[in-house]
Coordinates of C-alpha atoms in Angstrom, one line a residue:
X769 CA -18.0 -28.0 -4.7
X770 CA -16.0 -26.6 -1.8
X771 CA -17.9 -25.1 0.7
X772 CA -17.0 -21.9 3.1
X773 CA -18.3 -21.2 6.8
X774 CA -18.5 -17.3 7.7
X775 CA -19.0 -16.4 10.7
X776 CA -20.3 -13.3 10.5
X777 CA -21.9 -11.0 7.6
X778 CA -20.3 -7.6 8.2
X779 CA -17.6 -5.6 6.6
X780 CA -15.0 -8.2 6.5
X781 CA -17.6 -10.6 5.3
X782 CA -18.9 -8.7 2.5
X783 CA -15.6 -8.4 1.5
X784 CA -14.4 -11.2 1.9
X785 CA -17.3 -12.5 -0.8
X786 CA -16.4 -9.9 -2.9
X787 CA -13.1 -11.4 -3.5
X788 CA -14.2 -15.2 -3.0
X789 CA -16.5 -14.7 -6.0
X790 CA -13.7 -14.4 -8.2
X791 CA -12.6 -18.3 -7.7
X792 CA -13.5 -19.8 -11.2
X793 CA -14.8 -23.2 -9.5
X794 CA -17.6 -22.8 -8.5
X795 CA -18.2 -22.7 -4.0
X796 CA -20.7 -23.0 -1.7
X797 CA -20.5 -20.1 0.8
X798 CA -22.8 -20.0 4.0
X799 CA -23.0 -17.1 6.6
X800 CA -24.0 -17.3 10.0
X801 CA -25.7 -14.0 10.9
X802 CA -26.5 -13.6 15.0
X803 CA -28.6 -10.6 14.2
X804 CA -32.1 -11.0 12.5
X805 CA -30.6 -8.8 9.4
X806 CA -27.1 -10.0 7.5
X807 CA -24.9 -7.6 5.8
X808 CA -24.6 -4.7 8.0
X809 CA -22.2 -4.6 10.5
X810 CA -22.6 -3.2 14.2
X811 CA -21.0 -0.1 13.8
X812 CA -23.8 0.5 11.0
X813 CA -26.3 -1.3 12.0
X814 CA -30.0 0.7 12.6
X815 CA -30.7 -1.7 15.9
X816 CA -27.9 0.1 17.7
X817 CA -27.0 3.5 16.1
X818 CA -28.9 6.7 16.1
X819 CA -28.6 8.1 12.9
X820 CA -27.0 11.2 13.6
X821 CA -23.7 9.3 14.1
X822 CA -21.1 9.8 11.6
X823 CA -18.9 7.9 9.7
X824 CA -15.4 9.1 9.6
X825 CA -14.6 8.1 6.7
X826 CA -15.7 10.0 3.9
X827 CA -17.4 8.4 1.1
X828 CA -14.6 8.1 -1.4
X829 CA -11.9 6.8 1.2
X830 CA -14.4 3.5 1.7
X831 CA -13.8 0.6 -0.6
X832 CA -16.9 -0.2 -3.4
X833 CA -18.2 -4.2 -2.7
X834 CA -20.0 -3.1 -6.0
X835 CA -20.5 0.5 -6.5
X836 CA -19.1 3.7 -4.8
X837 CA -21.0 5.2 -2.2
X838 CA -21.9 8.2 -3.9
X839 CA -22.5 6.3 -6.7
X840 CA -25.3 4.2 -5.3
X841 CA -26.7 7.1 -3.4
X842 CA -27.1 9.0 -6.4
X843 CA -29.3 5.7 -7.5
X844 CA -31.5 6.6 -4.8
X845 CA -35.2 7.8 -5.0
X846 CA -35.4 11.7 -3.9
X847 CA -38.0 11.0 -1.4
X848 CA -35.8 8.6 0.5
X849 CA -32.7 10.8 0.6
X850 CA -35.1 13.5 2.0
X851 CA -35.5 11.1 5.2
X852 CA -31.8 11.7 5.8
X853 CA -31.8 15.7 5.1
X854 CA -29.6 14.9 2.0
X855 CA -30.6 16.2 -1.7
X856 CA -28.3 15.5 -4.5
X857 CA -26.1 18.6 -4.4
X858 CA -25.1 16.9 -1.0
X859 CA -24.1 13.7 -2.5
X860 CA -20.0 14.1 -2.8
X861 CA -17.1 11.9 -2.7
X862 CA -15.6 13.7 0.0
X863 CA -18.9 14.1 2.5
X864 CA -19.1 12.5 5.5
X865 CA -22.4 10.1 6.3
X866 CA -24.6 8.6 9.0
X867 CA -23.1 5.4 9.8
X868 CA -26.6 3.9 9.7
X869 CA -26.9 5.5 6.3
X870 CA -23.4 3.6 5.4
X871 CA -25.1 0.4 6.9
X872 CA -27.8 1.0 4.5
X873 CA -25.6 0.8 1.8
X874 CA -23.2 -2.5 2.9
X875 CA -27.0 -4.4 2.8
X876 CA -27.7 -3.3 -0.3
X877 CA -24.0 -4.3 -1.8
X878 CA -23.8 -7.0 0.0
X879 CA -27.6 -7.9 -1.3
X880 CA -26.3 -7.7 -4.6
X881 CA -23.1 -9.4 -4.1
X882 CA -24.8 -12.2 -2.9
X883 CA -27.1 -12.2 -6.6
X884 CA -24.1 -11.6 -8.8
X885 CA -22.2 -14.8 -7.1
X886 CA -25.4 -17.1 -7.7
X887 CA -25.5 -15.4 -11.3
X888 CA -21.8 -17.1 -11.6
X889 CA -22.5 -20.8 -10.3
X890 CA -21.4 -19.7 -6.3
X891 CA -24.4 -21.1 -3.9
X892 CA -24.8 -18.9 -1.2
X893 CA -27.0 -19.6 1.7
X894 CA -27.7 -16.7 4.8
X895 CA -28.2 -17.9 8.0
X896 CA -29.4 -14.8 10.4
X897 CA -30.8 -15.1 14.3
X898 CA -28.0 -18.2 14.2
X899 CA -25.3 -17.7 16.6
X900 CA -22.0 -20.0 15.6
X901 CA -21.1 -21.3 19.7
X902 CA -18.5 -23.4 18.4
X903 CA -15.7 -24.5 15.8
X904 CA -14.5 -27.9 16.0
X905 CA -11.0 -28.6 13.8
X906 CA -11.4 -32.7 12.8
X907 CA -9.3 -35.1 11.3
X908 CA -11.3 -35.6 8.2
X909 CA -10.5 -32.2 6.5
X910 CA -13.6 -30.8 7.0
X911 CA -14.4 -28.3 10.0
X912 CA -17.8 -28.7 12.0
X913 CA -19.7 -25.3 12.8
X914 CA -22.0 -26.0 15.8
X915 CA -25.0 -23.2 15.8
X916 CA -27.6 -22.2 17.5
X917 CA -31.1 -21.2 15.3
X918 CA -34.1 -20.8 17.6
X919 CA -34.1 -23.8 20.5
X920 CA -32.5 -26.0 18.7
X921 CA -28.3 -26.7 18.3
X922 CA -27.3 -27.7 14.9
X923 CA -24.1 -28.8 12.8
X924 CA -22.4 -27.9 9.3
X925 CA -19.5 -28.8 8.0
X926 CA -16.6 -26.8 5.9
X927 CA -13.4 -27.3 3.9
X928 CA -12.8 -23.6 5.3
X929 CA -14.2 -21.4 7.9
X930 CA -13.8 -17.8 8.5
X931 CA -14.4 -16.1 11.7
X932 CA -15.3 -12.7 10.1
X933 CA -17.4 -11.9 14.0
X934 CA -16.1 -7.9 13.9
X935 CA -16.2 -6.4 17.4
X936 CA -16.5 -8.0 20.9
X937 CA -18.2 -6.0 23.8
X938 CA -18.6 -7.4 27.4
X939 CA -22.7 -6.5 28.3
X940 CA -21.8 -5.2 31.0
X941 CA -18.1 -3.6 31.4
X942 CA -15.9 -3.0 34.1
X943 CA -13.3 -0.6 35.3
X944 CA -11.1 -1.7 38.8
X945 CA -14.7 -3.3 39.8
X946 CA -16.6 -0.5 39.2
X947 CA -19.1 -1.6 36.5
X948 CA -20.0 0.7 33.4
X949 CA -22.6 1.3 31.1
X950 CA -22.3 -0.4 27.5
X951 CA -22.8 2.3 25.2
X952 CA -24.6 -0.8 22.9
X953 CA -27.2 -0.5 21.6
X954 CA -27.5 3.2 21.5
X955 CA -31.3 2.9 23.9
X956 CA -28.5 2.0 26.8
X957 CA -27.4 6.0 26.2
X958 CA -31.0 7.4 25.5
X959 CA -32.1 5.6 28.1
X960 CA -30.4 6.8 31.2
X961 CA -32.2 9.0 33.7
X962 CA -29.0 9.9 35.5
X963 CA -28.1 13.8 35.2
X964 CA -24.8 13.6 36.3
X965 CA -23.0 11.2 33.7
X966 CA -19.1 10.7 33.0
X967 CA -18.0 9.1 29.5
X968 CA -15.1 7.2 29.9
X969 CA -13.1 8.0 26.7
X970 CA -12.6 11.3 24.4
X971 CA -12.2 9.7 20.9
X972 CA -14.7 8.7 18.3
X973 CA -17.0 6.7 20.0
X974 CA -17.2 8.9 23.1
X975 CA -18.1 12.0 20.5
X976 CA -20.9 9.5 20.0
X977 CA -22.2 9.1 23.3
X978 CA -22.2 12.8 24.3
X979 CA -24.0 14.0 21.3
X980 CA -26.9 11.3 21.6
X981 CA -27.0 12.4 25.1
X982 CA -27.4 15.7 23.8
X983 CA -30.4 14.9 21.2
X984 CA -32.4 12.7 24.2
X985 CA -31.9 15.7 26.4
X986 CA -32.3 18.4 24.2
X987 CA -32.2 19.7 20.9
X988 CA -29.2 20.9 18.5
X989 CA -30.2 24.1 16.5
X990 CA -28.8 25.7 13.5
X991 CA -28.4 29.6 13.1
X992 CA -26.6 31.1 10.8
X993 CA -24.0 28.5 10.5
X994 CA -23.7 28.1 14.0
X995 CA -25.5 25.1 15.7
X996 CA -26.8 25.7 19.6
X997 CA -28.3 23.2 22.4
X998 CA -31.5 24.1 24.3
X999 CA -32.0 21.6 27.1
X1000 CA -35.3 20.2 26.8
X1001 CA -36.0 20.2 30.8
X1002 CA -34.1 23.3 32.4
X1003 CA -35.5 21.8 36.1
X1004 CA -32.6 18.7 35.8
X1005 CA -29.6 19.9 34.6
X1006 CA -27.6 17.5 32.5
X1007 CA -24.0 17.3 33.7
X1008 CA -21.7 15.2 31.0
X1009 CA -18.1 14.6 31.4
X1010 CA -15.6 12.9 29.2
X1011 CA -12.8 11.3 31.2
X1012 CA -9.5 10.7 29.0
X1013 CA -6.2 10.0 30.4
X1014 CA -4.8 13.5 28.8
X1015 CA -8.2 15.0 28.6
X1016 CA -8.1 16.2 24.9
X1017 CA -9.7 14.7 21.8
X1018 CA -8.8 14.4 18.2
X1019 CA -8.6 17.2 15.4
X1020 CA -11.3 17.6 13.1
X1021 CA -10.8 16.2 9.7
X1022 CA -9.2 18.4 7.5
X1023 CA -8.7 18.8 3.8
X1024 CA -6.0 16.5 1.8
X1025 CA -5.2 15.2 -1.4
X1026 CA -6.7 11.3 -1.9
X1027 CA -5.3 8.9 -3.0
X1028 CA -2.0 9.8 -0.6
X1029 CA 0.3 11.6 -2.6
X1030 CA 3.7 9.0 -2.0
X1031 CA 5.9 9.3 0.8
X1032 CA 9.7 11.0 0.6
X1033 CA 11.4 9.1 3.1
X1034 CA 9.3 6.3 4.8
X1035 CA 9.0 4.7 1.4
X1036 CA 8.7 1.2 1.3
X1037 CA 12.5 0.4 -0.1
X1038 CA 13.9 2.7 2.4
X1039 CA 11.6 0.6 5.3
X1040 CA 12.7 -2.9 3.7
X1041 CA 16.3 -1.5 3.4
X1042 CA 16.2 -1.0 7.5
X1043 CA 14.1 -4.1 8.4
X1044 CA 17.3 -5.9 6.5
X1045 CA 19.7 -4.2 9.2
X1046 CA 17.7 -7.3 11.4
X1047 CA 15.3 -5.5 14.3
X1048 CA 17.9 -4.5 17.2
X1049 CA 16.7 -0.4 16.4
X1050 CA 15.0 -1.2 14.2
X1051 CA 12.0 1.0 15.7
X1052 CA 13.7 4.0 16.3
X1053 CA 15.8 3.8 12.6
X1054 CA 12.1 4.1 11.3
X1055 CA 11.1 6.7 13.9
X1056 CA 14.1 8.6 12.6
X1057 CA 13.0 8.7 8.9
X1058 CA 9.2 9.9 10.6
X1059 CA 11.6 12.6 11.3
X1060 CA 12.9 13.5 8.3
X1061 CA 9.1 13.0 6.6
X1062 CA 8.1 15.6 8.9
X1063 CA 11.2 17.9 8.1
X1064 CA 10.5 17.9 4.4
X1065 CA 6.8 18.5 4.9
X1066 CA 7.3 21.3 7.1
X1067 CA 10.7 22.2 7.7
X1068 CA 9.6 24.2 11.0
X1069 CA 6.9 21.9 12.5
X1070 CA 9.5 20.0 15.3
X1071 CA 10.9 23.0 15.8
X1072 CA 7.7 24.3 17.3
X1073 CA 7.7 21.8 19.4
X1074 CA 9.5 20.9 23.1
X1075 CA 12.6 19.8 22.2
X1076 CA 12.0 16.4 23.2
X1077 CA 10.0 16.0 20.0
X1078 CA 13.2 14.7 18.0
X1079 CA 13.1 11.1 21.1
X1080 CA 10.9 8.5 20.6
X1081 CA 9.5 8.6 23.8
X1082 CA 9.3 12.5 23.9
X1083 CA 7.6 12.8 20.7
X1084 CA 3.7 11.7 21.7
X1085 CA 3.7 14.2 24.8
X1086 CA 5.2 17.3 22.4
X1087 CA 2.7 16.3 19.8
X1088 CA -0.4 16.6 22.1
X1089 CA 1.1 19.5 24.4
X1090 CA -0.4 22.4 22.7
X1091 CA -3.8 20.7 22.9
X1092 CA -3.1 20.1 26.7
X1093 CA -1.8 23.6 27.4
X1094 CA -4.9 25.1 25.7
X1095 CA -7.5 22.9 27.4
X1096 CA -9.2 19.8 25.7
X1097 CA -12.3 21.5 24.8
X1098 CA -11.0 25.2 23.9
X1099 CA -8.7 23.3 22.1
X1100 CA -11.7 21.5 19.9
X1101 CA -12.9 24.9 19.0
X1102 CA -9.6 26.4 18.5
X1103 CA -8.9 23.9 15.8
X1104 CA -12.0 23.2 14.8
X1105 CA -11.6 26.4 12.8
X1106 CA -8.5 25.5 11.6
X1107 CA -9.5 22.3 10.0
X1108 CA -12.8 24.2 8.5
X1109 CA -10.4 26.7 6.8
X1110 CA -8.3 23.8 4.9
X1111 CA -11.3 22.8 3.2
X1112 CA -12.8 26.4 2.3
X1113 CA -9.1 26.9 1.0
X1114 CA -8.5 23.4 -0.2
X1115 CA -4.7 23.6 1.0
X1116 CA -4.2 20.5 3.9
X1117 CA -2.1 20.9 6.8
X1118 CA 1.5 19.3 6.0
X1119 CA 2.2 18.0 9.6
X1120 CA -1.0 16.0 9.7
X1121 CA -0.9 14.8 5.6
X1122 CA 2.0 13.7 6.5
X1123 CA 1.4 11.8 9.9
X1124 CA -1.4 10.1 8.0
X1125 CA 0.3 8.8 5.1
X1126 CA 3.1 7.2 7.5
X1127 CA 0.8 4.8 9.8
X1128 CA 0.3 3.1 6.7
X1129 CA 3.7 2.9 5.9
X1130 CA 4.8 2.1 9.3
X1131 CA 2.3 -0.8 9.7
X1132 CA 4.8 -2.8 7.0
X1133 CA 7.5 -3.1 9.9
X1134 CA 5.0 -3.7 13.6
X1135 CA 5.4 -7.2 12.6
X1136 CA 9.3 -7.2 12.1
X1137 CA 9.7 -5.5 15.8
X1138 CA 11.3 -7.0 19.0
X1139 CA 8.4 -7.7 21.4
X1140 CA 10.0 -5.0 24.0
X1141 CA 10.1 -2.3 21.0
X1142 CA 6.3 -3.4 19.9
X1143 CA 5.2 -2.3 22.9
X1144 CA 7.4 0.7 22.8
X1145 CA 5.5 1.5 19.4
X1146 CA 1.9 0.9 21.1
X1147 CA 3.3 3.4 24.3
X1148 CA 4.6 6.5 22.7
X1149 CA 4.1 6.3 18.9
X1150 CA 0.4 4.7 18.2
X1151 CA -1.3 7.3 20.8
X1152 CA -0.2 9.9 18.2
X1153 CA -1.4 7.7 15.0
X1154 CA -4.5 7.1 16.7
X1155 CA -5.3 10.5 17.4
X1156 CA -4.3 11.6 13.8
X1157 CA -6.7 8.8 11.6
X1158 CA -9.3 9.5 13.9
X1159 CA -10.0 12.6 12.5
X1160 CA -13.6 13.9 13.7
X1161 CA -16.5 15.0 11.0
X1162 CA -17.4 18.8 11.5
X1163 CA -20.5 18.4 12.2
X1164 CA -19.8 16.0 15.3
X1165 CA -17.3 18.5 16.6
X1166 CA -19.6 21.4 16.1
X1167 CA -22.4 19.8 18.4
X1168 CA -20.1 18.8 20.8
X1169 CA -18.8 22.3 21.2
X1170 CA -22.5 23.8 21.4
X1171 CA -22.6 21.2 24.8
X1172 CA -19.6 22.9 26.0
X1173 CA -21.0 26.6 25.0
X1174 CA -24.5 25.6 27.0
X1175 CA -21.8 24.6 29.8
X1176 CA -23.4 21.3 30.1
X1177 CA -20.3 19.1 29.0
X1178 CA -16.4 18.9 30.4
X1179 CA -13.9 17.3 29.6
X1180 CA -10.9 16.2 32.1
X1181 CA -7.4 14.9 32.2
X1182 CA -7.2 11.7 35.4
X1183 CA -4.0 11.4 37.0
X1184 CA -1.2 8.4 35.9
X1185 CA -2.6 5.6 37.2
X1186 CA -6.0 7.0 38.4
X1187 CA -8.2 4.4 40.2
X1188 CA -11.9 4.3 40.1
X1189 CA -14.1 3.1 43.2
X1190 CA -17.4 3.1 44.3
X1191 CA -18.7 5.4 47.1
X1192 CA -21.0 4.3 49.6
X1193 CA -23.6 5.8 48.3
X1194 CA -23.5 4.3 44.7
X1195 CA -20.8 7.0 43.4
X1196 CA -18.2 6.6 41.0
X1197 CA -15.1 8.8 41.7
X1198 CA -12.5 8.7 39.5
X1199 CA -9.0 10.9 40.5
X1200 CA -8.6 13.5 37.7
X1201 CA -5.4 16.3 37.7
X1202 CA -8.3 18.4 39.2
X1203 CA -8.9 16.1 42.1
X1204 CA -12.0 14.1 42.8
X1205 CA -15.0 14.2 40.3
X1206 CA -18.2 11.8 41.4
X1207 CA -20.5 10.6 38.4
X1208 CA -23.8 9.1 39.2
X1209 CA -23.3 6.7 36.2
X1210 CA -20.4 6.1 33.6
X1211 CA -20.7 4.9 29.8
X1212 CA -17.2 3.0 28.5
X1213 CA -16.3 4.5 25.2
X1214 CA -12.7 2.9 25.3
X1215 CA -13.2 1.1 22.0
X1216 CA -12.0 -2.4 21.3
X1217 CA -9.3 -3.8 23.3
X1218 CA -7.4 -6.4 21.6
X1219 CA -7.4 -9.9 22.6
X1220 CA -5.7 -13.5 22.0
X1221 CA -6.9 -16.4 20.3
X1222 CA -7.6 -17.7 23.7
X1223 CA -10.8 -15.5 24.0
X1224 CA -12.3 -16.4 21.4
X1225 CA -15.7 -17.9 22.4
X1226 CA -15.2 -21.5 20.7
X1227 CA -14.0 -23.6 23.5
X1228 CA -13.2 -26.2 21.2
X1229 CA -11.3 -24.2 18.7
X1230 CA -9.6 -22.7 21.3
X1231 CA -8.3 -26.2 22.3
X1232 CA -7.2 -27.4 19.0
X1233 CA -4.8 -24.2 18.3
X1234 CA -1.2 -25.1 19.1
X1235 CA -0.6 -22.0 21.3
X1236 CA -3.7 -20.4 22.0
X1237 CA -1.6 -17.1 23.1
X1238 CA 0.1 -17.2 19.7
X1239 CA -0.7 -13.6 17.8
X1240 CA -3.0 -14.2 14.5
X1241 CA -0.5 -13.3 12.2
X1242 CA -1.5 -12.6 7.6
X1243 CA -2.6 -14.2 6.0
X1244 CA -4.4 -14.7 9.1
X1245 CA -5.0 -18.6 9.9
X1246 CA -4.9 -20.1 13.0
X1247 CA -2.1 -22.8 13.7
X1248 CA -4.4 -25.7 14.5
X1249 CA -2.3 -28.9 16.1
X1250 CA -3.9 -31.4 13.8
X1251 CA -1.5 -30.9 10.7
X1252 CA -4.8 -32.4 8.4
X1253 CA -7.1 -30.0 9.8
X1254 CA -9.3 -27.7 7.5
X1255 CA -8.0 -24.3 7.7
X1256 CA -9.8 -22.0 9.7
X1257 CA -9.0 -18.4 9.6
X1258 CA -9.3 -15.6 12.0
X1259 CA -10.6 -12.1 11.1
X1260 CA -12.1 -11.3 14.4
X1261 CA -11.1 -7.5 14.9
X1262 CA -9.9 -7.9 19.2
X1263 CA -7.9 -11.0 17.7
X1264 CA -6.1 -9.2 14.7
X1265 CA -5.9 -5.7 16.7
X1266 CA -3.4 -7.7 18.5
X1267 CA -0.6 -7.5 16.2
X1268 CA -2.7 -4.9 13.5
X1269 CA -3.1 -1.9 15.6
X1270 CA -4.4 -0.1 12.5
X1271 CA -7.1 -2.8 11.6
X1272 CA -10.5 -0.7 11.9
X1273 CA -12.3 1.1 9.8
X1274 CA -13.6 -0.1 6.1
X1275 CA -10.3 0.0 4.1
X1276 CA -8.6 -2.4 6.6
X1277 CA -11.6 -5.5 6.2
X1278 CA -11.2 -5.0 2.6
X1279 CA -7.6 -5.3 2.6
X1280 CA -7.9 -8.4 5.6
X1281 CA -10.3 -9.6 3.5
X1282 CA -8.6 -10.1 0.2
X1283 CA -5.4 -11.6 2.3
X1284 CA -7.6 -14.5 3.5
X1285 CA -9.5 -15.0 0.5
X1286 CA -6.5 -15.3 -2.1
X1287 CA -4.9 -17.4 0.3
X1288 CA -7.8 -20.0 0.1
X1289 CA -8.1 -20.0 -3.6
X1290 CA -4.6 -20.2 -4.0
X1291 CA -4.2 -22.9 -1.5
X1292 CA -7.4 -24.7 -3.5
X1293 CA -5.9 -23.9 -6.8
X1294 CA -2.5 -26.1 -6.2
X1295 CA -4.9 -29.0 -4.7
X1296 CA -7.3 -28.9 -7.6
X1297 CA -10.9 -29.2 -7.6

């Protein structure tokens, strides 16, 4: 029986024995789980979430290990939906959930993943509070995992390991020396006694931060379909602001037709048809059909725009430049509305329908770029791909807004290249366009950086790989220098964020997933049992 180390239970884990189940011989699978509870994930995980943090992905856009979402939350007892203010009528394929709730579900999937496999001949054996601090590539076709469980440092070995280990976060990040606050687990946010407190960040996990901020300080009421904050202690005012580099944050999610109605012009002939013309332009031949995908979804839309909208370089700054002109947080409001009306009236907004549908499309070439027009892509066209998949839940925006109405929260634009420092007195000062602004502490909400194979934190593994600096590239195994080696694959998100800008979120592990796991049966299938 061929057995499988997983390092990790997660996401891309529980996907990844989703489609590893299907192999008709029969494996032995083992995951190694840090935490004391597998099959959750840290973005979902009840340890280090509150649970008024929302997934942004609604319920039919995330991929079923078993069952749909709705599906198994309609299986669930009335009393227990109750403890998350839901009743049935609430239960849609297009809601939006607590990401604790969603973490909820992934154990119970994963819990019953796990059964079905062992129903099918597949041993499957859980190791949790068992941290993997090493991978060791042998000669004998076999890979050693070296774990710690308890005070003791232990060995298995694998014809295949996967490092399925999600995100990486320092404990205690930095910022040109000055040293932040790790917004993990959430108790590092609730926790703070500071009143004056910058967020470093304005995207999804900085809307995070401010509104558990707001529920340990205060408390977000509803009205007539308006939510308010009351500050629970008036004598210490709570000061929060969000530092972003153009001090706005992302549109509110808005309604679309799902699945993605096809593409007119960045269809995948006309994509393989231009990576065939070899990859000198290459990046701006597929910028120019973006162009012509926004033309024929609205004819006007780059015509509203500055003029340098039509360059590749010009077109990130006109897409944001409304958003700057208005001011970040007027702007929220502003379009907050907006994205309320598309779903009351069930008509999406073209511009943004279509901006979505192409960063999947466009993620078929990244890998077929020059390096210097890969980085051009990550400068002036993924800030604006970004922004538009990270479409923000309602209700997130709507409490963040009642922090700005109770003039408690700001949110500001630093200057190109703006340093932090430390005063004297224990101040950070950042420079923003509207000079100096002081924070008595700073949470990083910056989200995952990506990273090398280098830094991955198995010195031995790190060793055996031919170039340690060499991109993890699908169907995602490393390129260890002993040609006998078992193969040991790399689904760590910092690694494949490297060359897979668009690798987070649900649909991307499941997709990851299924790369690695075909791969190893097929690779298995040609050797034979």
């Amino acid at each position: 029986m061929r057995k499988i180390g997983i390092v990790g239970s997660g996401p891309t884990a529980i996907y990844l024995l989703k489609h590893l189940s299907s192999s008709d011989d029969p494996l032995a699978i083992t995951f190694f789980e840090a935490s004391p509870r597998a099959g959750t994930g840290m973005p979902y995980d009840p340890a280090l979430n509150a649970d008024y943090m929302l997934c942004n992905a609604f319920s039919r856009e995330i991929p079923a290990p078993v069952r749909p979402l709705v599906d198994w939350l309609r299986e669930q007892p009335a009393r227990e939906l109750g403890e998350w203010e839901l009743s049935a009528h609430d239960l849609t394929a297009r809601a939006f959930y607590p990401r604790v709730l969603i973490g909820e579900y992934l154990h119970s999937q994963f819990s019953e993943l796990c059964e079905n496999a062992r129903d099918i001949g597949h041993e499957i054996d859980i190791l949790t509070k068992c941290r993997v601090t090493d991978i060791e590539a042998a000669n004998d076709m076999r890979s050693t995992v070296r774990y710690e469980c308890g005070q003791s440092i232990k060995t298995l070995q694998f014809d295949a390991v996967v490092i399925a280990s999600g995100h990486s976060w320092p404990d205690v990040p930095e910022i040109d020396g000055v040293k932040l606050v790790s917004p993990w687990p959430n108790t590092n946010i609730t926790g703070l006694e500071q009143n004056d407190i910058g967020v470093l960040g304005s995207s999804l996990s900085a809307i995070d931060i401010v509104i558990t901020l707001g529920h340990a300080r205060g408390e977000f009421q509803e009205s007539g379909g308006r939510i308010s904050w009351l500050a629970a202690d008036t004598d210490n005012a709570l000061r929060i602001t969000m530092v972003s580099k153009m001090g706005i944050m992302p549109e509110g999610d808005f309604y679309y037709p799902f699945p993605y109605e096809p593409l007119t012009c960045l269809t995948r002939d006309a994509m393989d048809f231009e990576i065939d013309q070899g990859s000198d332009g290459l990046l701006d031949r597929i910028f120019q059909l973006l162009c012509d995908e926004l033309d024929v979804a609205d004819p006007d839309y780059l015509d509203r725009l500055p003029e340098t909208a039509r360059t590749l370089e010009g077109f990130g700054p006109a897409y944001f430049s409304d958003r700057r002109e208005v001011g970040g947080l007027r702007a929220v409001k502003r379009d907050l509305l907006e994205s309320r009306e598309t779903m009351r009236c069930k008509e999406t907004i073209p511009h943004r329908y279509a901006l979505l549908r192409a960063h999947v499309a466009i993620d078929h070439i990244l890998r077929q770029l020059s390096e210097e027009d890969y980085w051009r892509f990550l400068d002036h066209l993924m800030p604006v791909f970004a922004d538009c998949y990270a479409a923000v839940p309602h209700l997130s925006l709507a409490r963040v807004t009642a922090l700005f109405d109770a003039g408690v929260l700001a949110l500001v634009a630093t200057e190109e290249e703006a340093e932090f420092g430390l005063s004297d007195d224990g101040i950070i000062e950042i420079d923003s366009e509207d000079g100096t602004i002081r924070f008595d502490v700073m949470l990083d909400a910056r989200g995952q950086s990506p990273s090398s194979p280098a830094d991955l934190p198995f010195p031995s593994l790190v060793k055996a790989l031919r170039d340690p600096e060499e991109p993890v590239l699908r169907p995602f195994i490393l390129d260890l220098a002993k040609a006998d080696a078992s193969p040991i694959y790399c689904l760590a998100l910092p690694q494949l964020l490297e060359r897979y800008p668009f690798s987070q979120g649900l649909v991307e592990c499941s997709k990851n997933a299924r790369h690695v796991a075909d791969d190893i049966l097929r690779k298995w299938s040609k050797q034979g049992s």
